[in-house]
C-alpha positions as semicolon CSV with decimal commas, in nm:
position;residue;x (nm);y (nm);z (nm)
1;M;-5,120;-0,511;-1,969
2;A;-5,168;-0,580;-2,329
3;I;-4,887;-0,539;-2,573
4;R;-4,875;-0,261;-2,807
5;V;-4,642;-0,298;-3,142
6;H;-4,576;-0,039;-3,407
7;N;-4,713;-0,246;-3,726
8;T;-4,510;-0,098;-4,010
9;L;-4,809;-0,143;-4,251
10;T;-5,040;0,088;-4,089
11;R;-4,790;0,293;-3,981
12;R;-4,918;0,303;-3,582
13;M;-4,920;0,140;-3,252
14;E;-5,188;-0,133;-3,225
15;E;-5,255;-0,379;-2,922
16;F;-5,101;-0,711;-3,039
17;V;-5,360;-1,003;-3,100
18;P;-5,286;-1,320;-3,219
19;L;-5,460;-1,512;-3,462
20;T;-5,496;-1,812;-3,191
21;P;-5,548;-1,697;-2,850
22;G;-5,195;-1,751;-2,633
23;K;-5,039;-1,876;-2,923
24;V;-4,795;-1,665;-3,195
25;N;-4,653;-1,783;-3,476
26;M;-4,378;-1,561;-3,589
27;Y;-4,163;-1,584;-3,909
28;C;-3,826;-1,363;-3,947
29;C;-3,659;-1,328;-4,301
30;G;-3,319;-1,472;-4,208
31;P;-2,960;-1,456;-4,404
32;T;-2,848;-1,498;-4,771
33;V;-2,536;-1,738;-4,695
34;Y;-2,261;-1,642;-4,929
35;D;-2,026;-1,510;-4,656
36;Y;-1,960;-1,443;-4,311
37;Q;-2,248;-1,280;-4,163
38;G;-2,180;-0,902;-4,064
39;I;-2,282;-0,738;-3,729
40;H;-2,522;-0,513;-3,913
41;N;-2,747;-0,744;-3,998
42;A;-2,667;-0,942;-3,647
43;R;-2,864;-0,652;-3,508
44;T;-3,205;-0,787;-3,658
45;F;-3,131;-1,138;-3,534
46;V;-3,046;-1,052;-3,198
47;T;-3,336;-0,784;-3,179
48;F;-3,617;-1,069;-3,271
49;D;-3,413;-1,320;-3,047
50;V;-3,484;-1,103;-2,748
51;I;-3,890;-1,044;-2,869
52;R;-3,927;-1,377;-2,940
53;R;-3,772;-1,445;-2,589
54;Y;-3,989;-1,184;-2,450
55;L;-4,372;-1,307;-2,581
56;T;-4,242;-1,661;-2,423
57;H;-4,182;-1,496;-2,101
58;R;-4,498;-1,321;-2,102
59;G;-4,695;-1,667;-2,143
60;F;-4,759;-1,711;-2,510
61;D;-4,676;-2,040;-2,667
62;V;-4,441;-1,895;-2,972
63;T;-4,352;-2,047;-3,263
64;F;-4,057;-1,910;-3,432
65;A;-3,948;-1,967;-3,807
66;Q;-3,638;-1,820;-3,994
67;N;-3,546;-1,900;-4,369
68;V;-3,194;-1,932;-4,517
69;T;-3,167;-1,790;-4,842
70;D;-2,944;-2,080;-5,032
71;I;-3,030;-2,007;-5,382
72;D;-2,932;-1,684;-5,470
73;D;-2,683;-1,471;-5,741
74;K;-2,455;-1,370;-5,469
75;I;-2,426;-1,721;-5,367
76;I;-2,376;-1,845;-5,742
77;E;-2,156;-1,524;-5,790
78;R;-1,955;-1,609;-5,527
79;A;-1,909;-2,012;-5,573
80;K;-1,781;-1,948;-5,961
81;E;-1,528;-1,700;-5,795
82;N;-1,401;-1,981;-5,587
83;D;-1,451;-2,269;-5,860
84;A;-1,702;-2,448;-5,658
85;D;-2,031;-2,569;-5,625
86;A;-2,317;-2,296;-5,550
87;L;-2,511;-2,551;-5,334
88;E;-2,207;-2,666;-5,134
89;W;-2,081;-2,330;-5,096
90;A;-2,425;-2,195;-4,934
91;A;-2,421;-2,515;-4,707
92;T;-2,124;-2,423;-4,554
93;Y;-2,187;-2,046;-4,490
94;A;-2,500;-2,177;-4,360
95;D;-2,310;-2,363;-4,097
96;E;-2,128;-2,067;-4,015
97;Y;-2,418;-1,834;-3,999
98;A;-2,561;-2,102;-3,717
99;A;-2,220;-2,107;-3,524
100;D;-2,203;-1,732;-3,535
101;M;-2,578;-1,688;-3,404
102;A;-2,496;-1,975;-3,142
103;A;-2,192;-1,733;-3,013
104;L;-2,410;-1,432;-2,950
105;G;-2,657;-1,627;-2,798
106;V;-2,907;-1,638;-3,054
107;L;-3,185;-1,930;-2,957
108;P;-3,227;-2,139;-3,281
109;P;-3,568;-2,148;-3,443
110;D;-3,832;-2,392;-3,426
111;I;-3,835;-2,412;-3,812
112;A;-3,540;-2,317;-4,004
113;P;-3,610;-2,414;-4,381
114;R;-3,381;-2,373;-4,653
115;A;-3,497;-2,227;-5,025
116;S;-3,338;-2,514;-5,213
117;E;-3,582;-2,767;-4,997
118;T;-3,858;-2,560;-5,062
119;V;-3,862;-2,538;-5,424
120;P;-4,185;-2,776;-5,478
121;E;-4,378;-2,524;-5,255
122;M;-4,244;-2,249;-5,442
123;Q;-4,352;-2,413;-5,783
124;S;-4,690;-2,484;-5,678
125;L;-4,739;-2,121;-5,565
126;I;-4,623;-2,035;-5,879
127;T;-4,844;-2,204;-6,053
128;Q;-5,166;-2,070;-5,874
129;L;-5,034;-1,770;-5,968
130;M;-5,032;-1,822;-6,339
131;D;-5,390;-1,982;-6,279
132;G;-5,520;-1,655;-6,146
133;D;-5,347;-1,478;-6,430
134;A;-5,138;-1,308;-6,148
135;A;-4,806;-1,420;-6,316
136;Y;-4,687;-1,471;-6,696
137;E;-4,407;-1,645;-6,872
138;T;-4,104;-1,485;-7,082
139;S;-3,816;-1,645;-7,269
140;S;-3,616;-1,602;-6,914
141;G;-3,857;-1,743;-6,702
142;V;-4,194;-1,655;-6,497
143;Y;-4,260;-1,301;-6,369
144;Y;-4,525;-1,155;-6,126
145;S;-4,771;-0,915;-6,265
146;V;-4,781;-0,632;-6,023
147;D;-5,056;-0,448;-6,229
148;S;-5,275;-0,751;-6,074
149;F;-5,273;-0,667;-5,732
150;D;-5,432;-0,338;-5,667
151;E;-5,271;-0,257;-5,323
152;Y;-4,903;-0,278;-5,415
153;G;-4,712;-0,053;-5,226
154;K;-4,911;-0,030;-4,940
155;L;-4,669;-0,164;-4,688
156;S;-4,395;0,075;-4,838
157;N;-4,651;0,321;-4,896
158;R;-4,507;0,408;-5,247
159;S;-4,777;0,486;-5,545
160;A;-4,743;0,294;-5,877
161;D;-4,592;0,580;-6,038
162;D;-4,301;0,616;-5,754
163;V;-4,231;0,225;-5,804
164;R;-4,202;0,298;-6,177
165;A;-3,986;0,577;-6,171
166;G;-3,738;0,387;-5,957
167;A;-3,768;0,051;-6,161
168;R;-3,598;-0,071;-6,454
169;I;-3,691;-0,348;-6,741
170;G;-3,342;-0,462;-6,667
171;V;-3,227;-0,758;-6,862
172;D;-3,558;-0,900;-6,994
173;E;-3,735;-0,660;-7,219
174;E;-4,007;-0,914;-7,258
175;K;-4,137;-0,772;-6,852
176;R;-4,504;-0,615;-6,927
177;D;-4,432;-0,360;-6,649
178;P;-4,152;-0,236;-6,499
179;R;-4,203;-0,316;-6,156
180;D;-4,299;-0,721;-6,230
181;F;-4,046;-0,947;-6,066
182;A;-3,937;-1,257;-6,123
183;L;-4,092;-1,609;-5,963
184;W;-3,882;-1,842;-6,151
185;K;-3,576;-1,799;-6,332
186;R;-3,463;-2,008;-6,634
187;A;-3,087;-2,194;-6,591
188;K;-2,773;-2,103;-6,693
189;I;-2,455;-2,272;-6,755
190;G;-2,279;-2,354;-6,403
191;E;-2,619;-2,244;-6,234
192;P;-2,812;-2,493;-5,955
193;W;-3,138;-2,609;-6,136
194;W;-3,457;-2,783;-6,060
195;E;-3,730;-2,938;-6,346
196;S;-4,008;-2,732;-6,343
197;P;-4,333;-2,681;-6,584
198;W;-4,130;-2,367;-6,703
199;G;-3,806;-2,564;-6,790
200;R;-3,507;-2,621;-6,601
201;G;-3,447;-2,329;-6,383
202;R;-3,411;-2,175;-6,005
203;P;-3,668;-1,967;-5,782
204;G;-3,641;-1,613;-5,757
205;W;-3,554;-1,460;-5,415
206;H;-3,915;-1,319;-5,321
207;I;-4,128;-1,627;-5,352
208;E;-3,921;-1,832;-5,120
209;C;-4,065;-1,652;-4,805
210;S;-4,438;-1,652;-4,918
211;A;-4,424;-2,015;-4,958
212;M;-4,220;-2,101;-4,660
213;V;-4,481;-1,889;-4,437
214;M;-4,769;-2,064;-4,623
215;K;-4,606;-2,407;-4,549
216;Y;-4,581;-2,409;-4,200
217;F;-4,867;-2,132;-4,090
218;G;-5,123;-2,102;-4,340
219;A;-5,235;-1,796;-4,511
220;T;-5,157;-1,546;-4,223
221;V;-4,852;-1,538;-3,981
222;D;-4,879;-1,341;-3,644
223;I;-4,550;-1,124;-3,711
224;H;-4,349;-1,129;-4,002
225;A;-4,036;-0,947;-3,928
226;G;-3,691;-0,821;-4,095
227;G;-3,465;-0,543;-4,130
228;A;-3,588;-0,201;-4,269
229;D;-3,410;-0,252;-4,558
230;L;-3,654;-0,556;-4,678
231;V;-3,966;-0,332;-4,648
232;F;-3,920;-0,260;-5,063
233;P;-3,900;-0,443;-5,235
234;H;-3,866;-0,783;-5,042
235;H;-4,180;-0,748;-4,815
236;E;-4,356;-0,572;-5,041
237;N;-4,343;-0,832;-5,294
238;E;-4,397;-1,127;-5,039
239;I;-4,743;-0,901;-4,964
240;A;-4,833;-0,874;-5,358
241;Q;-4,772;-1,247;-5,422
242;S;-4,922;-1,403;-5,136
243;E;-5,236;-1,234;-5,089
244;K;-5,329;-1,275;-5,460
245;A;-5,304;-1,619;-5,407
246;T;-5,504;-1,637;-5,081
247;S;-5,687;-1,318;-5,062
248;A;-5,596;-1,328;-4,682
249;P;-5,348;-1,108;-4,500
250;F;-5,031;-1,222;-4,510
251;A;-4,940;-1,137;-4,166
252;R;-5,118;-0,941;-3,891
253;Y;-4,813;-0,741;-3,787
254;W;-4,524;-0,640;-3,985
255;L;-4,212;-0,550;-3,780
256;H;-3,864;-0,380;-3,898
257;G;-3,549;-0,330;-3,750
258;A;-3,356;0,000;-3,813
259;L;-2,962;-0,071;-3,957
260;L;-2,655;-0,043;-3,793
261;R;-2,431;0,186;-3,915
262;V;-2,038;0,254;-3,814
263;G;-1,907;0,557;-3,735
264;G;-2,198;0,704;-3,869
265;E;-2,126;0,569;-4,216
266;K;-2,311;0,239;-4,383
267;M;-2,108;-0,076;-4,322
268;G;-1,963;-0,199;-4,628
269;K;-1,683;-0,412;-4,729
270;S;-1,617;-0,148;-4,987
271;L;-1,577;0,112;-4,753
272;G;-1,323;-0,078;-4,519
273;N;-1,535;-0,080;-4,213
274;F;-1,723;-0,452;-4,230
275;I;-1,725;-0,625;-3,929
276;T;-1,813;-0,975;-3,906
277;V;-1,986;-1,155;-3,642
278;R;-1,686;-1,422;-3,579
279;D;-1,462;-1,128;-3,533
280;A;-1,675;-0,892;-3,299
281;T;-1,790;-1,242;-3,062
282;A;-1,372;-1,270;-3,056
283;Q;-1,301;-0,940;-2,922
284;Y;-1,605;-0,854;-2,694
285;P;-1,809;-1,029;-2,468
286;T;-2,150;-1,187;-2,593
287;E;-2,373;-0,994;-2,307
288;A;-2,171;-0,662;-2,396
289;I;-2,286;-0,709;-2,801
290;R;-2,625;-0,818;-2,722
291;L;-2,687;-0,477;-2,492
292;F;-2,554;-0,291;-2,698
293;Y;-2,818;-0,365;-2,998
294;L;-3,079;-0,354;-2,716
295;S;-2,943;-0,013;-2,555
296;T;-3,163;0,162;-2,847
297;H;-3,526;0,098;-2,961
298;Y;-3,506;-0,170;-3,244
299;R;-3,676;0,088;-3,480
300;K;-3,422;0,356;-3,450
301;P;-3,084;0,343;-3,606
302;L;-2,804;0,285;-3,430
303;D;-2,418;0,371;-3,463
304;Y;-2,140;0,099;-3,358
305;T;-1,846;0,274;-3,201
306;P;-1,588;0,073;-2,965
307;E;-1,666;0,338;-2,698
308;A;-2,011;0,243;-2,766
309;I;-1,934;-0,129;-2,703
310;A;-1,717;-0,046;-2,351
311;E;-2,031;0,090;-2,224
312;N;-2,205;-0,208;-2,239
313;I;-1,928;-0,409;-2,148
314;A;-1,938;-0,202;-1,819
315;S;-2,335;-0,260;-1,817
316;A;-2,337;-0,626;-1,871
317;R;-2,046;-0,647;-1,540
318;R;-2,275;-0,418;-1,351
319;L;-2,570;-0,676;-1,407
320;N;-2,380;-0,967;-1,322
321;R;-2,217;-0,833;-1,015
322;C;-2,544;-0,751;-0,869
323;L;-2,692;-1,081;-0,945
324;A;-2,376;-1,269;-0,812
325;A;-2,411;-1,047;-0,496
326;L;-2,775;-1,142;-0,411
327;R;-2,688;-1,478;-0,504
328;A;-2,446;-1,478;-0,266
329;A;-2,628;-1,289;0,027
330;A;-2,904;-1,509;-0,021
331;D;-2,711;-1,808;0,072
332;A;-2,947;-2,079;-0,107
333;H;-3,251;-1,947;0,028
334;G;-3,555;-1,943;-0,148
335;P;-3,746;-1,647;-0,270
336;A;-4,020;-1,503;-0,039
337;A;-4,355;-1,607;-0,114
338;D;-4,673;-1,473;0,010
339;E;-4,563;-1,536;0,407
340;V;-4,544;-1,204;0,621
341;L;-4,226;-1,128;0,651
342;G;-4,102;-0,947;1,013
343;D;-3,792;-0,743;0,870
344;G;-3,902;-0,357;0,756
345;A;-3,572;-0,343;0,480
346;A;-3,668;-0,684;0,353
347;I;-4,033;-0,597;0,284
348;E;-3,896;-0,284;0,122
349;L;-3,716;-0,497;-0,091
350;V;-3,954;-0,725;-0,217
351;A;-4,182;-0,453;-0,294
352;T;-3,912;-0,287;-0,486
353;T;-3,843;-0,576;-0,693
354;R;-4,216;-0,656;-0,765
355;A;-4,251;-0,318;-0,861
356;A;-3,940;-0,347;-1,097
357;A;-4,083;-0,649;-1,228
358;E;-4,445;-0,431;-1,343
359;R;-4,212;-0,143;-1,465
360;F;-3,972;-0,348;-1,680
361;A;-4,307;-0,516;-1,828
362;A;-4,469;-0,188;-1,868
363;M;-4,148;-0,061;-2,097
364;V;-4,148;-0,352;-2,296
365;D;-4,475;-0,415;-2,359
366;E;-4,462;-0,093;-2,551
367;D;-4,334;-0,191;-2,876
368;F;-4,097;-0,381;-2,725
369;N;-3,886;-0,079;-2,568
370;F;-3,608;-0,260;-2,423
371;A;-3,378;0,027;-2,385
372;G;-3,637;0,143;-2,160
373;G;-3,652;-0,192;-1,971
374;L;-3,298;-0,180;-1,934
375;G;-3,312;0,133;-1,771
376;V;-3,555;-0,025;-1,513
377;L;-3,300;-0,306;-1,445
378;F;-2,986;-0,049;-1,372
379;E;-3,231;0,133;-1,123
380;F;-3,326;-0,192;-0,957
381;A;-2,959;-0,314;-0,941
382;H;-2,868;-0,017;-0,799
383;A;-3,103;-0,053;-0,474
384;A;-3,039;-0,388;-0,475
385;N;-2,667;-0,345;-0,421
386;R;-2,738;-0,094;-0,157
387;F;-2,953;-0,345;-0,010
388;V;-2,692;-0,603;0,025
389;D;-2,426;-0,349;0,151
390;E;-2,643;-0,292;0,407
391;N;-2,719;-0,609;0,534
392;A;-2,369;-0,753;0,614
393;E;-2,495;-1,004;0,824
394;P;-2,862;-1,071;0,693
395;T;-3,144;-1,192;0,851
396;E;-3,337;-1,487;0,725
397;D;-3,586;-1,262;0,593
398;A;-3,336;-1,024;0,429
399;R;-3,181;-1,367;0,241
400;R;-3,549;-1,429;0,153
401;A;-3,578;-1,080;0,010
402;M;-3,247;-1,103;-0,173
403;A;-3,323;-1,413;-0,301
404;T;-3,656;-1,269;-0,424
405;A;-3,461;-1,019;-0,604
406;A;-3,228;-1,304;-0,731
407;A;-3,488;-1,443;-0,915
408;F;-3,631;-1,202;-1,073
409;L;-3,259;-1,036;-1,215
410;E;-3,164;-1,372;-1,350
411;D;-3,507;-1,429;-1,502
412;V;-3,511;-1,152;-1,733
413;M;-3,137;-1,136;-1,797
414;G;-3,128;-1,504;-1,865
415;N;-3,440;-1,562;-2,052
416;V;-3,563;-1,252;-2,174
417;L;-3,263;-1,052;-2,242
418;G;-2,985;-1,357;-2,312
419;I;-2,674;-1,206;-2,121
420;R;-2,656;-1,409;-1,830
421;G;-2,456;-1,766;-1,833
422;G;-2,164;-1,953;-1,862
423;E;-1,789;-1,890;-1,743
424;R;-1,816;-1,486;-1,788
425;G;-2,101;-1,504;-1,538
426;D;-1,871;-1,689;-1,304
427;D;-1,585;-1,445;-1,351
428;S;-1,844;-1,163;-1,231
429;A;-1,958;-1,378;-0,929
430;R;-1,593;-1,419;-0,825
431;L;-1,472;-1,075;-0,882
432;S;-1,787;-0,926;-0,699
433;R;-1,666;-1,159;-0,380
434;L;-1,323;-1,044;-0,418
435;V;-1,383;-0,682;-0,436
436;R;-1,580;-0,672;-0,145
437;V;-1,267;-0,902;0,027
438;A;-1,024;-0,587;-0,048
439;V;-1,299;-0,318;0,027
440;N;-1,315;-0,463;0,375
441;L;-0,933;-0,476;0,409
442;R;-0,904;-0,102;0,308
443;H;-1,174;-0,024;0,557
444;D;-0,997;-0,242;0,829
445;A;-0,681;-0,038;0,715
446;R;-0,784;0,287;0,751
447;E;-0,995;0,234;1,083
448;T;-0,641;0,136;1,239
449;K;-0,497;0,425;1,036
450;D;-0,269;0,179;0,859
451;W;-0,239;0,432;0,575
452;G;0,027;0,245;0,380
453;T;-0,174;-0,093;0,368
454;A;-0,500;0,119;0,265
455;D;-0,329;0,317;-0,012
456;R;-0,151;-0,025;-0,090
457;V;-0,478;-0,184;-0,164
458;R;-0,635;0,112;-0,362
459;D;-0,336;0,136;-0,576
460;A;-0,355;-0,224;-0,643
461;L;-0,691;-0,226;-0,747
462;G;-0,610;0,077;-0,984
463;A;-0,378;-0,120;-1,143
464;S;-0,604;-0,393;-1,182
465;G;-0,831;-0,173;-1,360
466;I;-1,090;-0,132;-1,079
467;A;-1,175;0,223;-0,998
468;L;-1,258;0,213;-0,609
469;Q;-1,468;0,479;-0,424
470;D;-1,395;0,581;-0,074
471;G;-1,601;0,422;0,195
472;R;-1,706;0,059;0,280
473;D;-1,996;0,066;0,005
474;A;-1,867;-0,245;-0,202
475;S;-2,140;-0,116;-0,494
476;G;-1,889;0,187;-0,560
477;W;-1,663;0,045;-0,775
478;E;-1,619;0,000;-1,175
479;L;-1,380;-0,226;-1,352
480;D;-1,208;-0,097;-1,680
481;P;-1,423;-0,248;-1,986
482;A;-1,094;-0,316;-2,151
483;V;-0,951;-0,549;-1,838
484;D;-1,093;-0,901;-1,838
485;E;-1,282;-0,999;-1,496
486;A;-1,054;-1,287;-1,475
487;V;-0,767;-1,115;-1,491
488;A;-0,888;-0,887;-1,226
489;C;-0,948;-1,186;-1,003
490;S;-0,620;-1,300;-0,997
491;A;-0,468;-0,987;-0,931
492;I;-0,670;-0,927;-0,599
493;V;-0,587;-1,300;-0,496
494;E;-0,208;-1,209;-0,527
495;L;-0,260;-0,888;-0,346
496;V;-0,425;-1,077;-0,054
497;A;-0,193;-1,375;-0,045
498;A;0,100;-1,126;-0,062
499;L;-0,022;-0,972;0,253
500;R;-0,096;-1,289;0,413
501;I;0,251;-1,376;0,372
502;E;0,387;-1,069;0,501
503;A;0,209;-1,129;0,814
504;R;0,317;-1,443;0,859
505;E;0,657;-1,330;0,806
506;R;0,560;-1,071;1,106
507;T;0,477;-1,359;1,301
508;E;0,072;-1,188;1,333
509;W;-0,079;-1,532;1,288
510;D;-0,439;-1,429;1,330
511;T;-0,393;-1,139;1,082
512;A;-0,238;-1,409;0,840
513;D;-0,560;-1,709;0,902
514;A;-0,811;-1,379;0,874
515;L;-0,701;-1,334;0,506
516;R;-0,683;-1,688;0,399
517;D;-1,055;-1,744;0,531
518;A;-1,137;-1,386;0,379
519;L;-1,033;-1,563;0,072
520;A;-1,203;-1,867;0,139
521;E;-1,530;-1,744;0,204
522;A;-1,462;-1,587;-0,180
523;G;-1,402;-1,946;-0,306
524;V;-1,056;-1,882;-0,314
525;Q;-0,820;-2,209;-0,158
526;L;-0,473;-2,103;-0,061
527;L;-0,219;-2,405;-0,078
528;D;0,154;-2,350;0,096
529;T;0,393;-2,539;-0,068
530;R;0,756;-2,574;-0,064
531;D;0,767;-2,353;-0,354
532;G;0,558;-2,120;-0,195
533;T;0,194;-1,988;-0,151
534;Q;-0,032;-2,144;-0,442
535;W;-0,426;-2,093;-0,520
536;E;-0,694;-2,235;-0,664
537;W;-1,101;-2,178;-0,684
538;S;-1,288;-2,365;-0,456
539;D;-1,633;-2,336;-0,619
540;G;-1,526;-2,523;-0,952
């Protein structure tokens, strides 16, 4: 099935066909590094990280470039406020940006050029534009002549009159047209500068991305991506200067992500609602933040609220628990290949898995609709959980079927969505196993009419943030998003260990041994010492 994307330039859906079959060159506008990054910008970076991952998943050889703007008016102003060197200030926050993206699970770019390292290429492009009468020099620097490019406004769908009405001459009265923009700015006292044919100075903002794309990808890049706020003037200006220089389309497909709002308002420090990536990742699990960004189509506005994050904490846990249950039940068996399975239920699960994979691809192939793809995953997880619960003593075929389901889920969660891995995944697996112990314990107590123990298990789970439905179906539970999974694990172990101690005190050795063995199967080793019963994880 072909991938279709919404091209901002044409304002319509188009089949995605890269310049070179099987290979995708992708450029995403990166950060201006003068401060810590906010979660509003991070939506763009996570979105295109997942799109990059998906294209790789679909078999494309993707080269992903993202710039770092480390020469800019904001950087210079912030450095002056802090009595710092502008380039050193930018270098510090470029490193902070990289750390923030790593915390969000964003893959590092294949190519990460900085503006300060690409000045020669920018100067060469400016010279080419001046030689072609598309740029001119003033006493303050060099400007691009918008009037030299007949198609100016085609990306943002603005006419020349619209652009002029919203423009101003600004500080340089020598500009020929209000729409003209700076390619090179003459140095001012205290600002970083480079030697150039037009005197000491520094590049304007718009020229850097054009020079970088041409340096690494040539005249045309397959995908040029960024936030919707960059359509005008930044990307419009990139097109004008690039296509004037090369007479070739600057990008085949322009993709733009919608903005993130906070409580219905634009995020900003002046409004008191600015949230940094650093603060968000310290407070919430990475996978929940990523799922939150993906829960709405990337071209639609998204509103940040604590409630929305809480919903996605629960969603991430649901997927992780399903994967953990499938892995445990599969018991190191490999996925079912093309051999004939004899177990009818196993055959059905394999068919359900393959259908889910096809439906997920069909959703995401339509302009990277990850929100729709997530819906497919949650439906699949429900079916997979039911299969696990109905196969407490699985056949060999059932184990292979569950291994097939686990492989699909792990591939999509880890390699495409970037929401799987690390200690949180371990906690989800452990909690899933321990809840199963508690569910079975409560079921057995109810069977023997030991209502006191049954209610005690239910109440202890409730106090730990776990809402449990009646019945043996271990998929029928939910953890309060505000409760850490590791804390909930500890609470269940302490409950079962206490019940074991009470059984020993009553000399019910078989019951005590059964409780110990149940915890051992869940990965918990009990240690009876002089100071009482201690416990530790046996799975590392």
